[in-house]
XYZ file of C-alpha atoms in Angstrom:
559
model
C 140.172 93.561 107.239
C 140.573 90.135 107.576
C 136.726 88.468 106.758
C 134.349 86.781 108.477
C 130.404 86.738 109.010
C 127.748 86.908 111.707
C 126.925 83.587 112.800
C 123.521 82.481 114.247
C 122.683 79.003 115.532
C 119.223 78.325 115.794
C 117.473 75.722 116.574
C 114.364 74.449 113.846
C 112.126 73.025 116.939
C 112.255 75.752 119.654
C 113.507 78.691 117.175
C 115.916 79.552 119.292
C 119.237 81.545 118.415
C 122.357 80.206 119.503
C 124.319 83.266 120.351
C 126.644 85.681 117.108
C 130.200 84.318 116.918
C 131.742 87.090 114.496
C 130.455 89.963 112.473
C 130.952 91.415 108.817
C 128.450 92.180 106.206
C 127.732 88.528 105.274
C 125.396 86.578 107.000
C 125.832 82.893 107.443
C 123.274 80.885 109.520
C 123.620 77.673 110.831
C 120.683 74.777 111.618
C 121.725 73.229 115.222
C 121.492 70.379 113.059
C 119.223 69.268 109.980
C 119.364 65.553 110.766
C 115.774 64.474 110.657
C 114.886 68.193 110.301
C 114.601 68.652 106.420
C 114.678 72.015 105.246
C 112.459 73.175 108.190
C 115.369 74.988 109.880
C 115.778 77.031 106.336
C 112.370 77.911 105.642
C 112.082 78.922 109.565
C 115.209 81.350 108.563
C 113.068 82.916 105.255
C 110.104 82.974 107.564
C 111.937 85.671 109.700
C 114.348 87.339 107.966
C 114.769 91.152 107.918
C 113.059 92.335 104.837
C 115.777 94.017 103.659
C 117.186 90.816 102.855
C 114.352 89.400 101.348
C 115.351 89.654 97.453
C 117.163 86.318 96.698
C 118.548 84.825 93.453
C 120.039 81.487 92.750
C 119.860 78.186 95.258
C 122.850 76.047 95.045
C 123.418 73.443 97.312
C 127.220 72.385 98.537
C 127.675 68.690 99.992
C 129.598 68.188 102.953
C 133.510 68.214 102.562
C 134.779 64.622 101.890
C 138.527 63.787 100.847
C 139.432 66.885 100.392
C 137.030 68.205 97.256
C 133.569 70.227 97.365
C 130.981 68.361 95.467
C 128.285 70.831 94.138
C 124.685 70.317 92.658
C 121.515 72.006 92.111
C 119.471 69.835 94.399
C 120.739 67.892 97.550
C 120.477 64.133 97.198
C 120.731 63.854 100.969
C 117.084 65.257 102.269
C 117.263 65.368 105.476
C 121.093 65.650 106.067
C 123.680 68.159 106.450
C 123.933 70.247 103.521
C 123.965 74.040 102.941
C 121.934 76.211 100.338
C 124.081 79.554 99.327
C 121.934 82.223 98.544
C 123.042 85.251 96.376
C 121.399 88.658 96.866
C 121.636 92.201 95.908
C 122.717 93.333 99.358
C 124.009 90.644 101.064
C 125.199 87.026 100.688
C 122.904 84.520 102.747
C 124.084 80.964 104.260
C 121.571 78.363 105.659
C 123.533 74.858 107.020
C 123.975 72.712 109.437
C 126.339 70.871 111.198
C 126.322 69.156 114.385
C 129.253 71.057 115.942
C 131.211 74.597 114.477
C 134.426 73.857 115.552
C 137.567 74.678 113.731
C 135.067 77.125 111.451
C 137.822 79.293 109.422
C 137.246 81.881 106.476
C 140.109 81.601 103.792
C 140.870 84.273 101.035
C 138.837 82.153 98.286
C 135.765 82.076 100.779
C 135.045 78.727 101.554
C 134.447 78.069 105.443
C 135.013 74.609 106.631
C 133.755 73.068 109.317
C 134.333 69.866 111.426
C 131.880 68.196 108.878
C 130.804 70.475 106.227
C 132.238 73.161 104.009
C 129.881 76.315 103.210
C 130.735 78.905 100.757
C 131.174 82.217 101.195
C 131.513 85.114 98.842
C 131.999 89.254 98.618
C 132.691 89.655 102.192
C 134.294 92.447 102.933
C 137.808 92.744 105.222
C 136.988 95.650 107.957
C 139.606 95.226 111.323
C 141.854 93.187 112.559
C 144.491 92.796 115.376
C 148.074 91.845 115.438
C 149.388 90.479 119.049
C 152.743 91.566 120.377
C 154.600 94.726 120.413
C 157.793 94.768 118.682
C 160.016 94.689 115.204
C 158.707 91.619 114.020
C 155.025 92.744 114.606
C 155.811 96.280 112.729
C 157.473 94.257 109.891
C 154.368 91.979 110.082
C 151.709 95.164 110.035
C 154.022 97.012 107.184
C 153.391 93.821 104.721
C 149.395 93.406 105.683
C 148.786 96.942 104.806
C 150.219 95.928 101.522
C 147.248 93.971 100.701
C 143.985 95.964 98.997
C 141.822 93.599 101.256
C 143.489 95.322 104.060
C 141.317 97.392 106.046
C 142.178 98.789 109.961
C 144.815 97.222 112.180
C 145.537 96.857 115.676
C 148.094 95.914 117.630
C 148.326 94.848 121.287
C 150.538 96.051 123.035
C 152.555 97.566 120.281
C 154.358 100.550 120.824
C 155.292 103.975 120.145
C 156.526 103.725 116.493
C 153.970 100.912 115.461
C 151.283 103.760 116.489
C 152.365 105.561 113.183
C 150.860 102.156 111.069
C 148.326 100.671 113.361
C 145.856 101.635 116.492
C 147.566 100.415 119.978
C 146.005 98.727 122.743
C 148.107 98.534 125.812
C 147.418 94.874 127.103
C 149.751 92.452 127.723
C 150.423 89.584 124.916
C 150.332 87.354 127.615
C 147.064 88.368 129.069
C 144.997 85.863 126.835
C 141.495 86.611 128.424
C 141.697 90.285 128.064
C 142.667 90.026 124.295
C 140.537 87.648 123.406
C 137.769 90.094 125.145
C 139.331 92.944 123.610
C 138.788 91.039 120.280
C 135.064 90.231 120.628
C 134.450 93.661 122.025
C 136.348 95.209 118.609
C 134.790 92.367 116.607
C 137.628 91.640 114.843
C 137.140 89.397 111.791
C 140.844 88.073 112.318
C 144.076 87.886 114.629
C 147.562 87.325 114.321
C 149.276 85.849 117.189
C 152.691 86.718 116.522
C 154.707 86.128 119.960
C 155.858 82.867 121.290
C 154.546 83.236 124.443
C 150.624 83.505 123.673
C 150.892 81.284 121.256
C 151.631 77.699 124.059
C 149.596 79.924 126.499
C 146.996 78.871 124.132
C 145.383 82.092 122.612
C 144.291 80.423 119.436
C 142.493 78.218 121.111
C 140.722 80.858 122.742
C 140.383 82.383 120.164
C 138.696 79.619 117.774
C 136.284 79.306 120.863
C 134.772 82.283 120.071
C 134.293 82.159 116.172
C 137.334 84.238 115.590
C 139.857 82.686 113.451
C 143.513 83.725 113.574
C 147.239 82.864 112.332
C 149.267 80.931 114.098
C 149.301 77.502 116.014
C 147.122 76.236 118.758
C 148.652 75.256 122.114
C 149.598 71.938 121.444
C 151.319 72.684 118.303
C 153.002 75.321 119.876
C 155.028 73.097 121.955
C 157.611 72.254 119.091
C 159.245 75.542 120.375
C 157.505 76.070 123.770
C 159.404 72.808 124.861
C 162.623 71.754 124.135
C 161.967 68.249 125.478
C 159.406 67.624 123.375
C 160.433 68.914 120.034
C 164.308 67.035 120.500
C 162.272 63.869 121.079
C 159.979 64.580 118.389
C 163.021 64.876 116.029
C 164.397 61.601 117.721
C 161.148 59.531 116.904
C 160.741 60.642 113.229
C 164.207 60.277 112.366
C 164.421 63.936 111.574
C 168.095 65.264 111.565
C 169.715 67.264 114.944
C 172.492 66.860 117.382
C 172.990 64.099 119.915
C 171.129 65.068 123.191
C 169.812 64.377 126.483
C 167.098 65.737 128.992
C 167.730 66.161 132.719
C 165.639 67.398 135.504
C 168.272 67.233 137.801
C 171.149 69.363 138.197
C 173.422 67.011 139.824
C 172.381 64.337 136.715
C 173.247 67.234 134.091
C 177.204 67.998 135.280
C 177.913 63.778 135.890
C 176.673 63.661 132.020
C 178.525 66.410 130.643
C 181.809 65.247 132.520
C 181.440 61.717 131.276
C 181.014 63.085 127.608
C 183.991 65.191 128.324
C 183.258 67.201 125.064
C 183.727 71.000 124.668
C 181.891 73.260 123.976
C 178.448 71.948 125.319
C 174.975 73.388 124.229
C 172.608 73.450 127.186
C 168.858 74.733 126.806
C 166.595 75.836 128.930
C 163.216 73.430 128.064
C 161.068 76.078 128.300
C 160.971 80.165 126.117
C 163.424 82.656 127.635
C 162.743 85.105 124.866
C 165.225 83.627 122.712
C 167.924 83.529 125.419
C 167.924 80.272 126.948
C 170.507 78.600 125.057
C 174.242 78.412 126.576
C 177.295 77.302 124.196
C 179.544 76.529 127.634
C 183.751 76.194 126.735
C 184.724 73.934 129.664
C 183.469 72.105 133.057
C 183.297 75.174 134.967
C 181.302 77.251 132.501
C 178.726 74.573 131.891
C 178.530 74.174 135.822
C 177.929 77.847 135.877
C 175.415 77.932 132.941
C 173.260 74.870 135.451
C 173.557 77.036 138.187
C 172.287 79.736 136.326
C 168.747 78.175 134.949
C 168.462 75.282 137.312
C 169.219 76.512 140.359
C 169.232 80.259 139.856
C 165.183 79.882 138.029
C 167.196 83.139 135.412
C 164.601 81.692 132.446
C 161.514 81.016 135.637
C 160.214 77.555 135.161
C 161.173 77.160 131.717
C 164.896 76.149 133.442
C 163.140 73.048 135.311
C 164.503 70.814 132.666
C 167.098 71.156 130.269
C 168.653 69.684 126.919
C 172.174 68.891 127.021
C 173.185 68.484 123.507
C 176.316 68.489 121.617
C 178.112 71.395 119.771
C 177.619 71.421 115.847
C 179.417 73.245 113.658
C 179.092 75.222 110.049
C 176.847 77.701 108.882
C 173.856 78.907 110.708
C 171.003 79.149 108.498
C 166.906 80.605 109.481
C 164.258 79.372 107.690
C 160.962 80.871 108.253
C 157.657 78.810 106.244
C 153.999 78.970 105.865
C 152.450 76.148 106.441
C 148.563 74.875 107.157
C 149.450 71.412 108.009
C 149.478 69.720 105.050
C 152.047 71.504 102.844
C 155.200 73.783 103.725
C 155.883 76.671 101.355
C 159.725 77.902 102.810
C 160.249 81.989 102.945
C 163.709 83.236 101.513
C 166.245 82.274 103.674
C 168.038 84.403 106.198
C 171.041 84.823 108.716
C 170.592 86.115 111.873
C 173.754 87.452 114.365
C 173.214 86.887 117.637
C 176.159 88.107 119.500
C 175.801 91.463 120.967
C 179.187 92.812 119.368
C 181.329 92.971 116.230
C 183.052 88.929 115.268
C 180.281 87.733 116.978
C 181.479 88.486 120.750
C 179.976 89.328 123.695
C 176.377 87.646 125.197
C 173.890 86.174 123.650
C 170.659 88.364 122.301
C 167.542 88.477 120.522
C 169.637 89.329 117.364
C 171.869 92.261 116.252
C 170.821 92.158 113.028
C 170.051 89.602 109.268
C 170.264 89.308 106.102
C 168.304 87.650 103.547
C 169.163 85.807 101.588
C 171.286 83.558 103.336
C 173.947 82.348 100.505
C 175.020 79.255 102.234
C 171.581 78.314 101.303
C 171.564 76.592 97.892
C 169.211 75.472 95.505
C 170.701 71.999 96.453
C 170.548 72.222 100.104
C 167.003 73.535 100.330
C 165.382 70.513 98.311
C 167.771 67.852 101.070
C 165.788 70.167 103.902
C 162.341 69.975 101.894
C 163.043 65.889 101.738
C 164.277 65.220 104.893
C 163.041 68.008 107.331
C 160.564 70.234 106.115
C 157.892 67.864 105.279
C 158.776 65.054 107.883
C 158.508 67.368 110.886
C 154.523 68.334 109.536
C 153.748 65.076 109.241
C 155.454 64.252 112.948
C 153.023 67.000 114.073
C 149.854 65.384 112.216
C 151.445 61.970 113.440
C 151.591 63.100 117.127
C 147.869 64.545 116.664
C 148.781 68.023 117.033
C 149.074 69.447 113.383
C 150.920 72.631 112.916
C 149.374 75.460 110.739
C 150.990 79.326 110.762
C 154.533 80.263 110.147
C 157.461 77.039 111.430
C 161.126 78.590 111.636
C 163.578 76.271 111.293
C 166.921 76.986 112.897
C 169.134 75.021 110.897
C 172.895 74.045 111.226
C 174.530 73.150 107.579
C 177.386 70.618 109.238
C 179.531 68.426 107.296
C 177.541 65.614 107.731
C 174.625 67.316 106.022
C 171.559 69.638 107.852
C 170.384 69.312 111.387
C 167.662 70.991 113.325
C 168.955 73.321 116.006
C 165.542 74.769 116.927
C 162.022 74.939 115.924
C 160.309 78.409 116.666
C 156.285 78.393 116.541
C 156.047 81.661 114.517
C 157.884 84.759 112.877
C 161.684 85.273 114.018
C 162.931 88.422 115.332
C 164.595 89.978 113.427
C 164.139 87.587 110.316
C 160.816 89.040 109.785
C 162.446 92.438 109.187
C 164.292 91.046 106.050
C 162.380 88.426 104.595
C 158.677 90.215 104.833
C 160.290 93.311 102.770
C 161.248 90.221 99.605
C 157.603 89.043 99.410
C 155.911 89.502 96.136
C 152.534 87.970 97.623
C 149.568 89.062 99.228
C 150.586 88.454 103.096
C 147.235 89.034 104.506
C 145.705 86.093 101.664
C 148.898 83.649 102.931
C 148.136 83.681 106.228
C 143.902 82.901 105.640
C 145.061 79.866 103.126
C 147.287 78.350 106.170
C 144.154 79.406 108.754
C 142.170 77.303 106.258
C 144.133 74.784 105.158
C 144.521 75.981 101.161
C 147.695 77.145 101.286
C 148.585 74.647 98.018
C 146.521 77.007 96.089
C 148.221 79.812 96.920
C 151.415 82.114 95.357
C 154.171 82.551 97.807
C 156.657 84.384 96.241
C 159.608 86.531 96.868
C 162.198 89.283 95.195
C 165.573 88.032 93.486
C 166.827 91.433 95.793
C 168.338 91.001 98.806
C 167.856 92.680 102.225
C 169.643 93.830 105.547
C 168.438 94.689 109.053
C 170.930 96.678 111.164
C 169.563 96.736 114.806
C 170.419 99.902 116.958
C 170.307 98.562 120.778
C 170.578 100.337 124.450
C 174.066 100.298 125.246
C 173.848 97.869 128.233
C 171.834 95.577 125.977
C 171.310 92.732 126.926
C 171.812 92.882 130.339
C 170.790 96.404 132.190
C 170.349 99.451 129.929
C 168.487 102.606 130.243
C 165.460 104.152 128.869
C 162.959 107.458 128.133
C 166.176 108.594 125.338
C 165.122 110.869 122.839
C 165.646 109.426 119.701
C 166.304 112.019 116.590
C 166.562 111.891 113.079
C 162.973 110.814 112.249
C 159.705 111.626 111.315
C 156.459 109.894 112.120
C 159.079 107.108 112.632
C 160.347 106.855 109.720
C 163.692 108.882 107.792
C 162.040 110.941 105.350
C 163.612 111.297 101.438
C 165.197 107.219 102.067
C 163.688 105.051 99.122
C 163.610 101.651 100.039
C 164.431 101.999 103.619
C 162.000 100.763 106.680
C 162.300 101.615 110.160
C 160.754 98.863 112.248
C 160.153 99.802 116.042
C 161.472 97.287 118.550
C 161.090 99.254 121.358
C 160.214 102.742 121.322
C 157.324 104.741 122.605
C 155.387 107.914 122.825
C 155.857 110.544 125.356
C 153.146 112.961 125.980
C 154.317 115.710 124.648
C 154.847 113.482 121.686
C 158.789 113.135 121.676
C 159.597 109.566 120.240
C 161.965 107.848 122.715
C 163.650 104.378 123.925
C 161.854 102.205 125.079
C 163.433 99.003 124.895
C 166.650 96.519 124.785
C 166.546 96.271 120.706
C 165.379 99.745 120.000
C 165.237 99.975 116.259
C 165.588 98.035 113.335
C 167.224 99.700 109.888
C 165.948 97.619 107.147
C 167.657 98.207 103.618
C 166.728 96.613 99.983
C 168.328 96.255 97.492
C 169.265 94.225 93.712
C 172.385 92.733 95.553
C 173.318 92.143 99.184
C 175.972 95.344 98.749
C 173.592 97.642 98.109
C 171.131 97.028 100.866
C 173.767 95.955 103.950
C 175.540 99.800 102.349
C 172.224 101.638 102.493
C 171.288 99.956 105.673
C 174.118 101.642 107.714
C 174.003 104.702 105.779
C 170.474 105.248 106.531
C 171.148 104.050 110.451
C 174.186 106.639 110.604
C 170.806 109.579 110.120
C 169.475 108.235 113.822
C 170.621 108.838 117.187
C 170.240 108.814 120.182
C 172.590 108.641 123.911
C 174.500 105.387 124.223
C 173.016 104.119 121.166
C 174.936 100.717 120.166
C 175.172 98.862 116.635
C 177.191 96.071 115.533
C 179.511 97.213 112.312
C 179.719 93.960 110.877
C 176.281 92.544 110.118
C 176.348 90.369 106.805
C 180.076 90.253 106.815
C 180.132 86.458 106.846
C 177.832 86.419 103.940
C 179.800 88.651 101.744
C 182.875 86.919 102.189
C 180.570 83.614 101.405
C 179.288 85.098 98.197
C 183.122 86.255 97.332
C 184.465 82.658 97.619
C 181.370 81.576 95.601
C 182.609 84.131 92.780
């Protein structure tokens, strides 16, 4: 799965090779650097090639990659400068180039591999292994659309868990762990990753990943920061004029309560600056909650060091809306929209959690209001990134707000939502594995994205004691290989579940399961949804009964 090529650097004076970056059946060579060389460094390379790659057909030659278009000829008008001759063969496709440095080398699903200064093409290489990173319904959901693709070869998926063994091999190492992944990639030779977590993603594993030849999905470090820091993505908004709710930062506790009593508005939104797995975000009623909530990540350290500084922002109101996009830095394609419900019980009550359940799509979410977001949020906030130097590519959730006075940013999230991905990955009509190389590559404009007119629902089942202190090891019935056999258009994506060894499927987790249902109208799937959850048990499971309920009684008054 996933492409790529062996990658040799040599040198045309001392003949010395540079080290392999990746592997696949290709081949792609590449002079330290032709300046002054001629074609020296590519008649060293048919000097000692293997003879099994010796037949050769057709010399093209590709010019280096200027404003944004591939200019081809048969002969290279710049002797002596970087260029690249593409070499077709009966067994194997052949690169010779140069280039004075191979960073931010990516593969895309037409084949063209760009590099800091030159573009090289790249054709019938096969897709043999990849690697998703994280472990939980998001990354199943993610692994259940890749396989969909016929370019799709085998998967992993570190850490993963118990049910996700049923669709992918597991690796038990933490997502968080970026030198043993990024070993345990090299050492697999995986020809691409998919950094699906939050927290790997502004630890920086792209990066480390790029700086071994392996190209993956997602953003590097510094783009991650739009959700890895509060601070920084409120002030980004502030400096590009993109729409969200008044705010301030503090670093000091004492600073934080003297603001919010001087506003004297209730409620009060205060963030943690940093990721608390989606849980850092209090809506406080009054003075003595919101003194309590800065006890709590300030001075208590519940979110770690992400609670060292906080955004103090005021309450918005109307509908919620998440929308997840590709993107590869220069254009935004938006998924279907969804609706997420946060609350861990029925009328949205009880504490905050990593969601309950969604539904996609979201009808508050009109034709009308998506091209305002397209105009005045979508496309500014990638060109804030490219402004600030730190261009985003891999999948941007927006967390919107729909108020009265038009649509604000709540949050930014640096990759798939949780469990958004569970009902918008099930709608799309594309090739997921194809999406994700054009936004690696930057040729996402050249690619379909396209979803169902259907609509989905996720129904989570939970630990009871979720979100705060729940047990685990329950046996969990009703399935096989992890799935509820006989259900047509039904997935089971596993949260948190794993394997015991005698090969009982059990709890494992907070969010245990997620019920995903499909379906022509919203009716049908939310109905099938918590039919087919009502076939799975296990002790003190919890649901919420009223997932999509909102959005019903929004399509009703729409009727």
């Amino acid at each position: 799965m996933f492409g790529g090529a062996i990658m040799h650097i040599f040198n045309p004076d001392t003949k010395e090779n540079g080290g392999i970056f990746s592997q696949s059946q290709g081949w792609l060579i590449l002079a330290e650097s032709l300046l002054g060389h001629g074609n020296r460094a590519f008649e060293y390379f048919l000097e000692s090639s293997p003879a099994s790659m010796n037949d050769r057909a057709e010399i093209r030659v590709i010019e280096p990659y200027v404003h944004g278009q591939f200019v081809e000829s048969t002969t290279s008008p710049f002797e002596g400068r970087a260029h690249v001759h593409w070499l077709t063969g009966t067994a194997s496709t052949v690169m010779v180039g140069c280039i004075e440095g191979i960073c931010g080398m990516r593969p895309n699903a037409k084949g063209l591999v760009v590099s800091r200064h030159l573009a090289l093409a790249l054709q019938d290489v096969d897709l043999n292994a990849g690697l998703v990173v994280g472990g939980g319904g998001r990354e199943h959901a993610i692994i259940k659309a890749l396989k969909k693709s016929p370019d799709c070869g085998e998967i992993w998926c570190a850490p993963g868990n118990g049910g996700i063994s049923y669709d992918a091999k597991c690796k038990n190492i933490k997502s968080t762990d970026v030198d043993t992944m990024v070993g345990f990639a090299v050492e697999e030779k995986f020809d691409y990753v998919v950094v699906a977590q939050d927290d790997p993603l502004a630890l920086g594993m792209v990066d480390a990943l790029a700086a071994v030849g392996i190209p993956a999905f997602g953003p590097d470090k510094a783009a991650a920061r739009i959700e890895a820091s509060k601070v920084f993505s409120k002030d980004l908004m502030k400096k590009y004029g993109i729409p969200t709710a008044k705010y301030e930062t503090f670093d000091d506790p004492a600073k934080v309560m003297e603001y919010i009593k001087a506003e004297g508005k209730y409620p009060v939104v205060i963030k943690a600056d940093g990721l608390a797995l989606g849980k850092g975000v209090l809506i406080c009623e009054n003075e003595q909650q919101a003194a309590d909530g800065v006890k709590e990540i300030m001075l208590d350290k519940k979110f770690g060091a992400s609670g060292n500084h906080v955004v103090v922002e005021e309450f918005l109101t109307g509908p919620e809306v998440s929308v997840l996009s590709f993107t590869d830095g220069k254009v935004v394609k938006p998924m279907v929209s969804s609706m997420d419900h946060k609350r861990a019980n029925d009328h949205d009550t009880g504490l905050n959690t990593g969601g309950m359940g969604t539904i996609a799509p979201n009808p508050y979410y009109t034709p009308e209001v998506a091209a305002e977001c397209m105009e005045k949020i979508f496309l500014p906030t990638i060109k804030a990134m490219n402004a600030e130097g730190c261009p985003f590519k891999g999948c941007l959730y927006f967390g919107l707000m729909l108020t009265p006075d038009g649509p604000k940013v709540i949050e930014y999230n640096c990759r798939f939502g949780d469990p958004e991905t569970q009902v918008v990955l099930p709608l799309l009509e594309g090739d997921l594995l194809h999406i994700m190389q054009a936004c690696t590559n930057g040729t996402l404009e050249n690619e379909e994205v396209k979803f169902s007119d259907g609509a989905a629902a996720c129904v989570i089942l939970a630990s009871g004691g979720y979100p705060v202190a729940y047990e685990k090891g329950k046996p969990i019935t009703g399935l096989v290989d992890g799935q509820l056999p006989g259900e047509e258009n039904v997935t089971v994506y596993h949260s948190g579940t794993a394997i015991t060894e005698d090969g009982a499927l059990v709890t494992a987790g907070g969010r245990v399961l997620g019920v995903t249902a499909t379906g022509p109208r919203l009716t049908n799937a939310l109905s099938h949804a918590y039919e087919a959850a009502e076939k799975i048990s296990f002790e003190k499971l919890h649901k919420r009964s009223d997932i999509g309920l909102r959005a019903l009684k929004a399509l009703a008054e729409k009727e």
